[in-house]
Amino acid sequence: MNPIHVRTIWISDLHLGNNDCKAHYLLNFLHRHQADTIVLVGDIVDFYSMKFSRHWPESHSQVLSLLIDRAHQGTRVIYIPGNHDDVVRKYLKFDFGKIEVRAHHVHETEQGKKILAVHGDEFDNAVCHSRLIAIAGDVGYDFLLFLNRWTSRIRQKLGFPYWSLASYIKLRVQSANVAISRFENAAVQYAQRKNADAIVCGHIHHPDMKTISDTLYLNDGDWIENCTALMEQDDGALDLIRWTEHPELLATFNAKALKAPCDEKTQEDQAA
């Protein structure tokens, strides 16, 4: 089957080297899509997790090899390091095997709209009140991923498709929703200061597409919980998709329009 051609792909939070990385879904997604540009929006290799656990199956190497091959075959690949691969930030403005390492990237859509991509850990101060709260959140999230891992294994043995228990629980915790809202507003304010029409982030593992204060907020999600990616089609339309056994379109945006395709509540329900 020939791959589907798109102008641009944004993916983040692959967390290669982490036991919860869904590399098999990611590989299938990458094999099924060919892009002129791929923007890696941080936390590609999880150096933080690898300090505590050595986990690197063949599928993780295959993901890196495929991305490098795409770069050598003519795809422009931009790598924006995140907080879990911040060691790569030492090499900003360097090119590794034709992969460009940048602190951020401004993409121009088919319609000339400017989309700013940053990982999103830049906005942590707007989300957390203290380091203690951040640590407590990390511990709670690790437990959620533990539950998610075993739920997925049980569902797989029973023949059910992938479903994220972690996302289901997280979206029903009030403090998590408050933190997500603060993050989104901080990202949009940053985009407005940079005169961008839209901003793409990762970091919080919450895929979404919505208009906030006349700025398009985009989060391409992750490959730990949600298995999601953001794509720009050849006509400039933006699609947020989930790619598992049964790929689904979560949201779409007509880049020619000035407002989001549906109201924020509908977008949040779709992304959940």
mmCIF file of C-alpha atoms in Angstrom:
data_model
loop_
_atom_site.group_PDB
_atom_site.id
_atom_site.type_symbol
_atom_site.label_atom_id
_atom_site.label_comp_id
_atom_site.label_asym_id
_atom_site.label_seq_id
_atom_site.Cartn_x
_atom_site.Cartn_y
_atom_site.Cartn_z
ATOM 1 C CA MET A 1 0.000 0.000 0.000
ATOM 2 C CA ASN A 2 1.397 3.373 -1.034
ATOM 3 C CA PRO A 3 1.906 5.859 1.835
ATOM 4 C CA ILE A 4 -0.421 8.848 2.146
ATOM 5 C CA HIS A 5 1.313 12.105 1.244
ATOM 6 C CA VAL A 6 0.919 15.126 3.535
ATOM 7 C CA ARG A 7 2.751 18.440 3.681
ATOM 8 C CA THR A 8 3.688 18.322 7.364
ATOM 9 C CA ILE A 9 3.622 16.007 10.363
ATOM 10 C CA TRP A 10 4.062 17.124 13.965
ATOM 11 C CA ILE A 11 4.697 14.393 16.553
ATOM 12 C CA SER A 12 6.021 14.643 20.092
ATOM 13 C CA ASP A 13 6.455 12.768 23.347
ATOM 14 C CA LEU A 14 7.482 9.503 21.728
ATOM 15 C CA HIS A 15 9.483 8.690 24.874
ATOM 16 C CA LEU A 16 11.685 6.130 23.150
ATOM 17 C CA GLY A 17 13.450 4.195 25.898
ATOM 18 C CA ASN A 18 10.380 4.261 28.106
ATOM 19 C CA ASN A 19 8.461 1.065 28.777
ATOM 20 C CA ASP A 20 5.164 2.797 27.930
ATOM 21 C CA CYS A 21 6.161 3.999 24.449
ATOM 22 C CA LYS A 22 3.721 2.659 21.841
ATOM 23 C CA ALA A 23 6.423 2.255 19.181
ATOM 24 C CA HIS A 24 4.487 -0.364 17.176
ATOM 25 C CA TYR A 25 1.636 2.068 16.531
ATOM 26 C CA LEU A 26 4.101 4.848 15.749
ATOM 27 C CA LEU A 27 5.997 2.726 13.234
ATOM 28 C CA ASN A 28 2.773 1.814 11.481
ATOM 29 C CA PHE A 29 1.771 5.479 11.341
ATOM 30 C CA LEU A 30 5.126 6.564 9.901
ATOM 31 C CA HIS A 31 5.115 3.793 7.299
ATOM 32 C CA ARG A 32 1.629 4.804 6.186
ATOM 33 C CA HIS A 33 2.431 8.527 5.810
ATOM 34 C CA GLN A 34 5.013 10.421 3.754
ATOM 35 C CA ALA A 35 5.590 14.106 4.570
ATOM 36 C CA ASP A 36 7.600 16.960 3.104
ATOM 37 C CA THR A 37 8.409 18.062 6.673
ATOM 38 C CA ILE A 38 8.391 16.217 9.998
ATOM 39 C CA VAL A 39 8.608 18.303 13.168
ATOM 40 C CA LEU A 40 9.624 16.371 16.288
ATOM 41 C CA VAL A 41 8.207 18.481 19.107
ATOM 42 C CA GLY A 42 10.253 17.183 22.036
ATOM 43 C CA ASP A 43 10.662 14.193 24.358
ATOM 44 C CA ILE A 44 11.671 11.979 21.465
ATOM 45 C CA VAL A 45 14.185 9.891 23.424
ATOM 46 C CA ASP A 46 13.377 9.614 27.134
ATOM 47 C CA PHE A 47 16.843 10.053 28.610
ATOM 48 C CA TYR A 48 15.243 10.803 31.984
ATOM 49 C CA SER A 49 13.533 7.394 32.225
ATOM 50 C CA MET A 50 16.623 5.622 30.957
ATOM 51 C CA LYS A 51 18.530 6.798 34.035
ATOM 52 C CA PHE A 52 16.382 4.446 36.120
ATOM 53 C CA SER A 53 15.437 1.664 33.718
ATOM 54 C CA ARG A 54 17.189 0.199 30.682
ATOM 55 C CA HIS A 55 14.460 -0.439 28.129
ATOM 56 C CA TRP A 56 15.294 -0.264 24.450
ATOM 57 C CA PRO A 57 13.551 -2.857 22.254
ATOM 58 C CA GLU A 58 14.237 -3.201 18.550
ATOM 59 C CA SER A 59 11.100 -1.235 17.687
ATOM 60 C CA HIS A 60 12.578 1.890 19.303
ATOM 61 C CA SER A 61 15.701 1.606 17.157
ATOM 62 C CA GLN A 62 13.468 1.138 14.118
ATOM 63 C CA VAL A 63 11.696 4.434 14.829
ATOM 64 C CA LEU A 64 14.989 6.341 14.963
ATOM 65 C CA SER A 65 16.299 4.585 11.854
ATOM 66 C CA LEU A 66 13.139 5.387 9.931
ATOM 67 C CA LEU A 67 13.303 9.093 10.861
ATOM 68 C CA ILE A 68 16.975 9.265 9.843
ATOM 69 C CA ASP A 69 16.201 7.474 6.572
ATOM 70 C CA ARG A 70 13.398 9.946 5.831
ATOM 71 C CA ALA A 71 15.800 12.843 6.397
ATOM 72 C CA HIS A 72 18.294 11.344 3.934
ATOM 73 C CA GLN A 73 15.513 10.703 1.417
ATOM 74 C CA GLY A 74 14.594 14.382 1.272
ATOM 75 C CA THR A 75 12.101 14.911 4.094
ATOM 76 C CA ARG A 76 12.965 17.942 6.179
ATOM 77 C CA VAL A 77 13.178 16.748 9.805
ATOM 78 C CA ILE A 78 13.305 19.323 12.614
ATOM 79 C CA TYR A 79 14.021 18.173 16.159
ATOM 80 C CA ILE A 80 12.902 20.442 19.025
ATOM 81 C CA PRO A 81 14.199 18.908 22.298
ATOM 82 C CA GLY A 82 11.931 18.688 25.335
ATOM 83 C CA ASN A 83 12.488 18.288 29.050
ATOM 84 C CA HIS A 84 13.056 14.510 28.871
ATOM 85 C CA ASP A 85 15.670 14.899 26.125
ATOM 86 C CA ASP A 86 17.005 18.292 27.224
ATOM 87 C CA VAL A 87 20.587 17.022 26.853
ATOM 88 C CA VAL A 88 20.055 17.555 23.115
ATOM 89 C CA ARG A 89 19.561 21.269 23.762
ATOM 90 C CA LYS A 90 23.339 21.539 24.029
ATOM 91 C CA TYR A 91 23.409 21.034 20.260
ATOM 92 C CA LEU A 92 20.879 23.631 19.121
ATOM 93 C CA LYS A 93 21.487 24.854 15.564
ATOM 94 C CA PHE A 94 23.482 21.687 14.810
ATOM 95 C CA ASP A 95 22.458 19.180 12.147
ATOM 96 C CA PHE A 96 22.764 15.462 12.859
ATOM 97 C CA GLY A 97 22.412 13.227 9.837
ATOM 98 C CA LYS A 98 20.423 15.991 8.136
ATOM 99 C CA ILE A 99 18.157 16.314 11.180
ATOM 100 C CA GLU A 100 17.973 19.970 12.278
ATOM 101 C CA VAL A 101 18.052 20.611 16.038
ATOM 102 C CA ARG A 102 16.212 23.816 16.953
ATOM 103 C CA ALA A 103 14.777 25.464 20.074
ATOM 104 C CA HIS A 104 11.571 26.178 18.146
ATOM 105 C CA HIS A 105 10.312 26.106 14.582
ATOM 106 C CA VAL A 106 7.997 28.397 12.649
ATOM 107 C CA HIS A 107 6.138 26.603 9.871
ATOM 108 C CA GLU A 108 4.267 28.389 7.104
ATOM 109 C CA THR A 109 1.136 26.606 5.941
ATOM 110 C CA GLU A 110 -0.123 26.360 2.377
ATOM 111 C CA GLN A 111 -2.221 29.476 3.093
ATOM 112 C CA GLY A 112 0.716 31.398 4.543
ATOM 113 C CA LYS A 113 -0.300 31.009 8.192
ATOM 114 C CA LYS A 114 2.540 30.869 10.717
ATOM 115 C CA ILE A 115 2.504 27.932 13.123
ATOM 116 C CA LEU A 116 5.031 28.108 15.965
ATOM 117 C CA ALA A 117 6.199 24.781 17.424
ATOM 118 C CA VAL A 118 7.700 24.520 20.915
ATOM 119 C CA HIS A 119 7.755 21.538 23.257
ATOM 120 C CA GLY A 120 5.854 23.250 26.062
ATOM 121 C CA ASP A 121 7.942 22.789 29.194
ATOM 122 C CA GLU A 122 8.615 26.516 28.817
ATOM 123 C CA PHE A 123 5.169 27.031 30.355
ATOM 124 C CA ASP A 124 5.602 24.854 33.457
ATOM 125 C CA ASN A 125 5.840 27.872 35.746
ATOM 126 C CA ALA A 126 2.364 28.897 34.613
ATOM 127 C CA VAL A 127 0.998 25.459 35.523
ATOM 128 C CA CYS A 128 2.702 24.424 38.791
ATOM 129 C CA HIS A 129 2.880 26.526 41.925
ATOM 130 C CA SER A 130 5.911 24.750 43.352
ATOM 131 C CA ARG A 131 8.485 22.054 42.741
ATOM 132 C CA LEU A 132 6.774 19.874 45.382
ATOM 133 C CA ILE A 133 3.514 19.923 43.405
ATOM 134 C CA ALA A 134 5.425 19.040 40.237
ATOM 135 C CA ILE A 135 7.085 16.042 41.928
ATOM 136 C CA ALA A 136 3.750 14.859 43.344
ATOM 137 C CA GLY A 137 2.272 15.107 39.852
ATOM 138 C CA ASP A 138 5.090 13.026 38.379
ATOM 139 C CA VAL A 139 4.557 10.276 40.965
ATOM 140 C CA GLY A 140 0.801 10.222 40.342
ATOM 141 C CA TYR A 141 1.297 10.137 36.590
ATOM 142 C CA ASP A 142 3.732 7.230 36.826
ATOM 143 C CA PHE A 143 1.083 5.278 38.732
ATOM 144 C CA LEU A 144 -1.516 6.105 36.068
ATOM 145 C CA LEU A 145 0.841 4.803 33.378
ATOM 146 C CA PHE A 146 1.362 1.631 35.403
ATOM 147 C CA LEU A 147 -2.410 1.080 35.482
ATOM 148 C CA ASN A 148 -2.636 1.955 31.781
ATOM 149 C CA ARG A 149 0.071 -0.555 30.880
ATOM 150 C CA TRP A 150 -1.651 -3.483 32.557
ATOM 151 C CA THR A 151 -5.106 -2.508 31.361
ATOM 152 C CA SER A 152 -3.763 -2.428 27.786
ATOM 153 C CA ARG A 153 -2.201 -5.880 28.155
ATOM 154 C CA ILE A 154 -5.431 -7.357 29.470
ATOM 155 C CA ARG A 155 -7.495 -5.718 26.713
ATOM 156 C CA GLN A 156 -5.056 -6.983 24.088
ATOM 157 C CA LYS A 157 -5.318 -10.562 25.376
ATOM 158 C CA LEU A 158 -9.103 -10.286 25.256
ATOM 159 C CA GLY A 159 -8.970 -9.004 21.683
ATOM 160 C CA PHE A 160 -10.047 -5.443 22.445
ATOM 161 C CA PRO A 161 -8.439 -2.408 20.736
ATOM 162 C CA TYR A 162 -6.185 0.022 22.572
ATOM 163 C CA TRP A 163 -7.856 2.427 25.000
ATOM 164 C CA SER A 164 -6.121 4.830 27.376
ATOM 165 C CA LEU A 165 -7.211 4.396 30.980
ATOM 166 C CA ALA A 166 -4.673 7.056 31.972
ATOM 167 C CA SER A 167 -6.313 9.694 29.783
ATOM 168 C CA TYR A 168 -9.782 8.676 30.952
ATOM 169 C CA ILE A 169 -8.838 9.141 34.603
ATOM 170 C CA LYS A 170 -6.729 12.256 34.076
ATOM 171 C CA LEU A 171 -9.541 14.164 32.376
ATOM 172 C CA ARG A 172 -11.805 13.498 35.351
ATOM 173 C CA VAL A 173 -9.411 15.011 37.888
ATOM 174 C CA GLN A 174 -10.213 18.670 38.516
ATOM 175 C CA SER A 175 -6.635 19.729 39.235
ATOM 176 C CA ALA A 176 -5.451 18.135 35.976
ATOM 177 C CA ASN A 177 -8.043 20.065 33.979
ATOM 178 C CA VAL A 178 -7.040 23.308 35.697
ATOM 179 C CA ALA A 179 -3.376 22.638 34.858
ATOM 180 C CA ILE A 180 -4.227 21.873 31.213
ATOM 181 C CA SER A 181 -6.225 25.107 30.913
ATOM 182 C CA ARG A 182 -3.367 27.147 32.386
ATOM 183 C CA PHE A 183 -0.930 25.501 30.003
ATOM 184 C CA GLU A 184 -3.113 26.249 26.983
ATOM 185 C CA ASN A 185 -3.520 29.901 27.928
ATOM 186 C CA ALA A 186 0.210 30.309 28.559
ATOM 187 C CA ALA A 187 0.982 28.750 25.161
ATOM 188 C CA VAL A 188 -1.472 31.018 23.341
ATOM 189 C CA GLN A 189 -0.118 34.138 25.058
ATOM 190 C CA TYR A 190 3.395 33.109 24.008
ATOM 191 C CA ALA A 191 2.253 32.607 20.401
ATOM 192 C CA GLN A 192 0.633 36.027 20.382
ATOM 193 C CA ARG A 193 3.838 37.647 21.630
ATOM 194 C CA LYS A 194 5.673 35.936 18.766
ATOM 195 C CA ASN A 195 3.039 37.085 16.221
ATOM 196 C CA ALA A 196 2.165 33.513 15.277
ATOM 197 C CA ASP A 197 -1.242 32.473 13.961
ATOM 198 C CA ALA A 198 -1.086 29.160 15.804
ATOM 199 C CA ILE A 199 1.068 27.210 18.226
ATOM 200 C CA VAL A 200 1.865 23.489 18.369
ATOM 201 C CA CYS A 201 2.967 21.940 21.667
ATOM 202 C CA GLY A 202 3.391 18.529 23.213
ATOM 203 C CA HIS A 203 4.528 18.003 26.805
ATOM 204 C CA ILE A 204 1.194 17.576 28.629
ATOM 205 C CA HIS A 205 0.044 14.438 26.759
ATOM 206 C CA HIS A 206 -3.328 15.958 25.954
ATOM 207 C CA PRO A 207 -4.076 16.187 22.212
ATOM 208 C CA ASP A 208 -6.328 19.086 21.295
ATOM 209 C CA MET A 209 -7.268 21.628 18.660
ATOM 210 C CA LYS A 210 -9.143 24.806 19.559
ATOM 211 C CA THR A 211 -9.186 28.565 19.116
ATOM 212 C CA ILE A 212 -8.302 30.625 22.180
ATOM 213 C CA SER A 213 -8.385 34.423 21.915
ATOM 214 C CA ASP A 214 -8.268 34.253 18.101
ATOM 215 C CA THR A 215 -5.135 32.060 18.170
ATOM 216 C CA LEU A 216 -5.252 28.415 17.134
ATOM 217 C CA TYR A 217 -3.954 26.163 19.898
ATOM 218 C CA LEU A 218 -2.729 22.755 18.749
ATOM 219 C CA ASN A 219 -1.361 19.925 20.852
ATOM 220 C CA ASP A 220 -0.147 16.895 18.940
ATOM 221 C CA GLY A 221 -0.433 14.668 22.009
ATOM 222 C CA ASP A 222 1.912 11.755 22.632
ATOM 223 C CA TRP A 223 2.765 8.106 21.971
ATOM 224 C CA ILE A 224 2.607 7.061 25.641
ATOM 225 C CA GLU A 225 -1.140 7.391 26.248
ATOM 226 C CA ASN A 226 -2.904 8.745 23.188
ATOM 227 C CA CYS A 227 -0.972 7.708 20.048
ATOM 228 C CA THR A 228 -1.769 10.953 18.253
ATOM 229 C CA ALA A 229 -0.249 13.170 15.580
ATOM 230 C CA LEU A 230 -1.001 16.459 13.883
ATOM 231 C CA MET A 231 -0.843 16.667 10.085
ATOM 232 C CA GLU A 232 -1.132 19.368 7.450
ATOM 233 C CA GLN A 233 -2.746 18.029 4.309
ATOM 234 C CA ASP A 234 -1.708 19.109 0.817
ATOM 235 C CA ASP A 235 -4.540 21.656 0.741
ATOM 236 C CA GLY A 236 -3.456 23.165 4.079
ATOM 237 C CA ALA A 237 -6.131 21.544 6.239
ATOM 238 C CA LEU A 238 -4.931 20.528 9.703
ATOM 239 C CA ASP A 239 -5.920 17.107 11.057
ATOM 240 C CA LEU A 240 -5.459 15.716 14.553
ATOM 241 C CA ILE A 241 -5.563 11.929 14.409
ATOM 242 C CA ARG A 242 -5.284 8.963 16.749
ATOM 243 C CA TRP A 243 -3.433 5.996 15.236
ATOM 244 C CA THR A 244 -4.045 2.601 16.828
ATOM 245 C CA GLU A 245 -5.806 -0.530 15.542
ATOM 246 C CA HIS A 246 -8.654 1.700 14.416
ATOM 247 C CA PRO A 247 -7.301 5.113 13.287
ATOM 248 C CA GLU A 248 -9.684 7.994 13.895
ATOM 249 C CA LEU A 249 -9.852 11.673 13.088
ATOM 250 C CA LEU A 250 -10.162 13.609 16.353
ATOM 251 C CA ALA A 251 -10.427 17.123 14.928
ATOM 252 C CA THR A 252 -9.843 19.047 11.727
ATOM 253 C CA PHE A 253 -9.299 22.697 10.889
ATOM 254 C CA ASN A 254 -9.726 24.523 7.607
ATOM 255 C CA ALA A 255 -6.641 26.717 7.486
ATOM 256 C CA LYS A 256 -8.481 29.230 5.302
ATOM 257 C CA ALA A 257 -10.898 29.958 8.136
ATOM 258 C CA LEU A 258 -10.261 32.307 11.032
ATOM 259 C CA LYS A 259 -12.119 30.287 13.633
ATOM 260 C CA ALA A 260 -12.004 26.691 14.802
ATOM 261 C CA PRO A 261 -14.276 24.190 13.070
ATOM 262 C CA CYS A 262 -16.294 23.431 16.179
ATOM 263 C CA ASP A 263 -16.711 24.741 19.683
ATOM 264 C CA GLU A 264 -14.138 24.079 22.400
ATOM 265 C CA LYS A 265 -16.306 21.625 24.323
ATOM 266 C CA THR A 266 -16.768 19.427 21.272
ATOM 267 C CA GLN A 267 -13.014 19.518 20.594
ATOM 268 C CA GLU A 268 -12.232 18.464 24.158
ATOM 269 C CA ASP A 269 -14.734 15.619 23.991
ATOM 270 C CA GLN A 270 -13.252 14.430 20.688
ATOM 271 C CA ALA A 271 -9.667 14.620 21.965
ATOM 272 C CA ALA A 272 -10.595 12.661 25.108
#
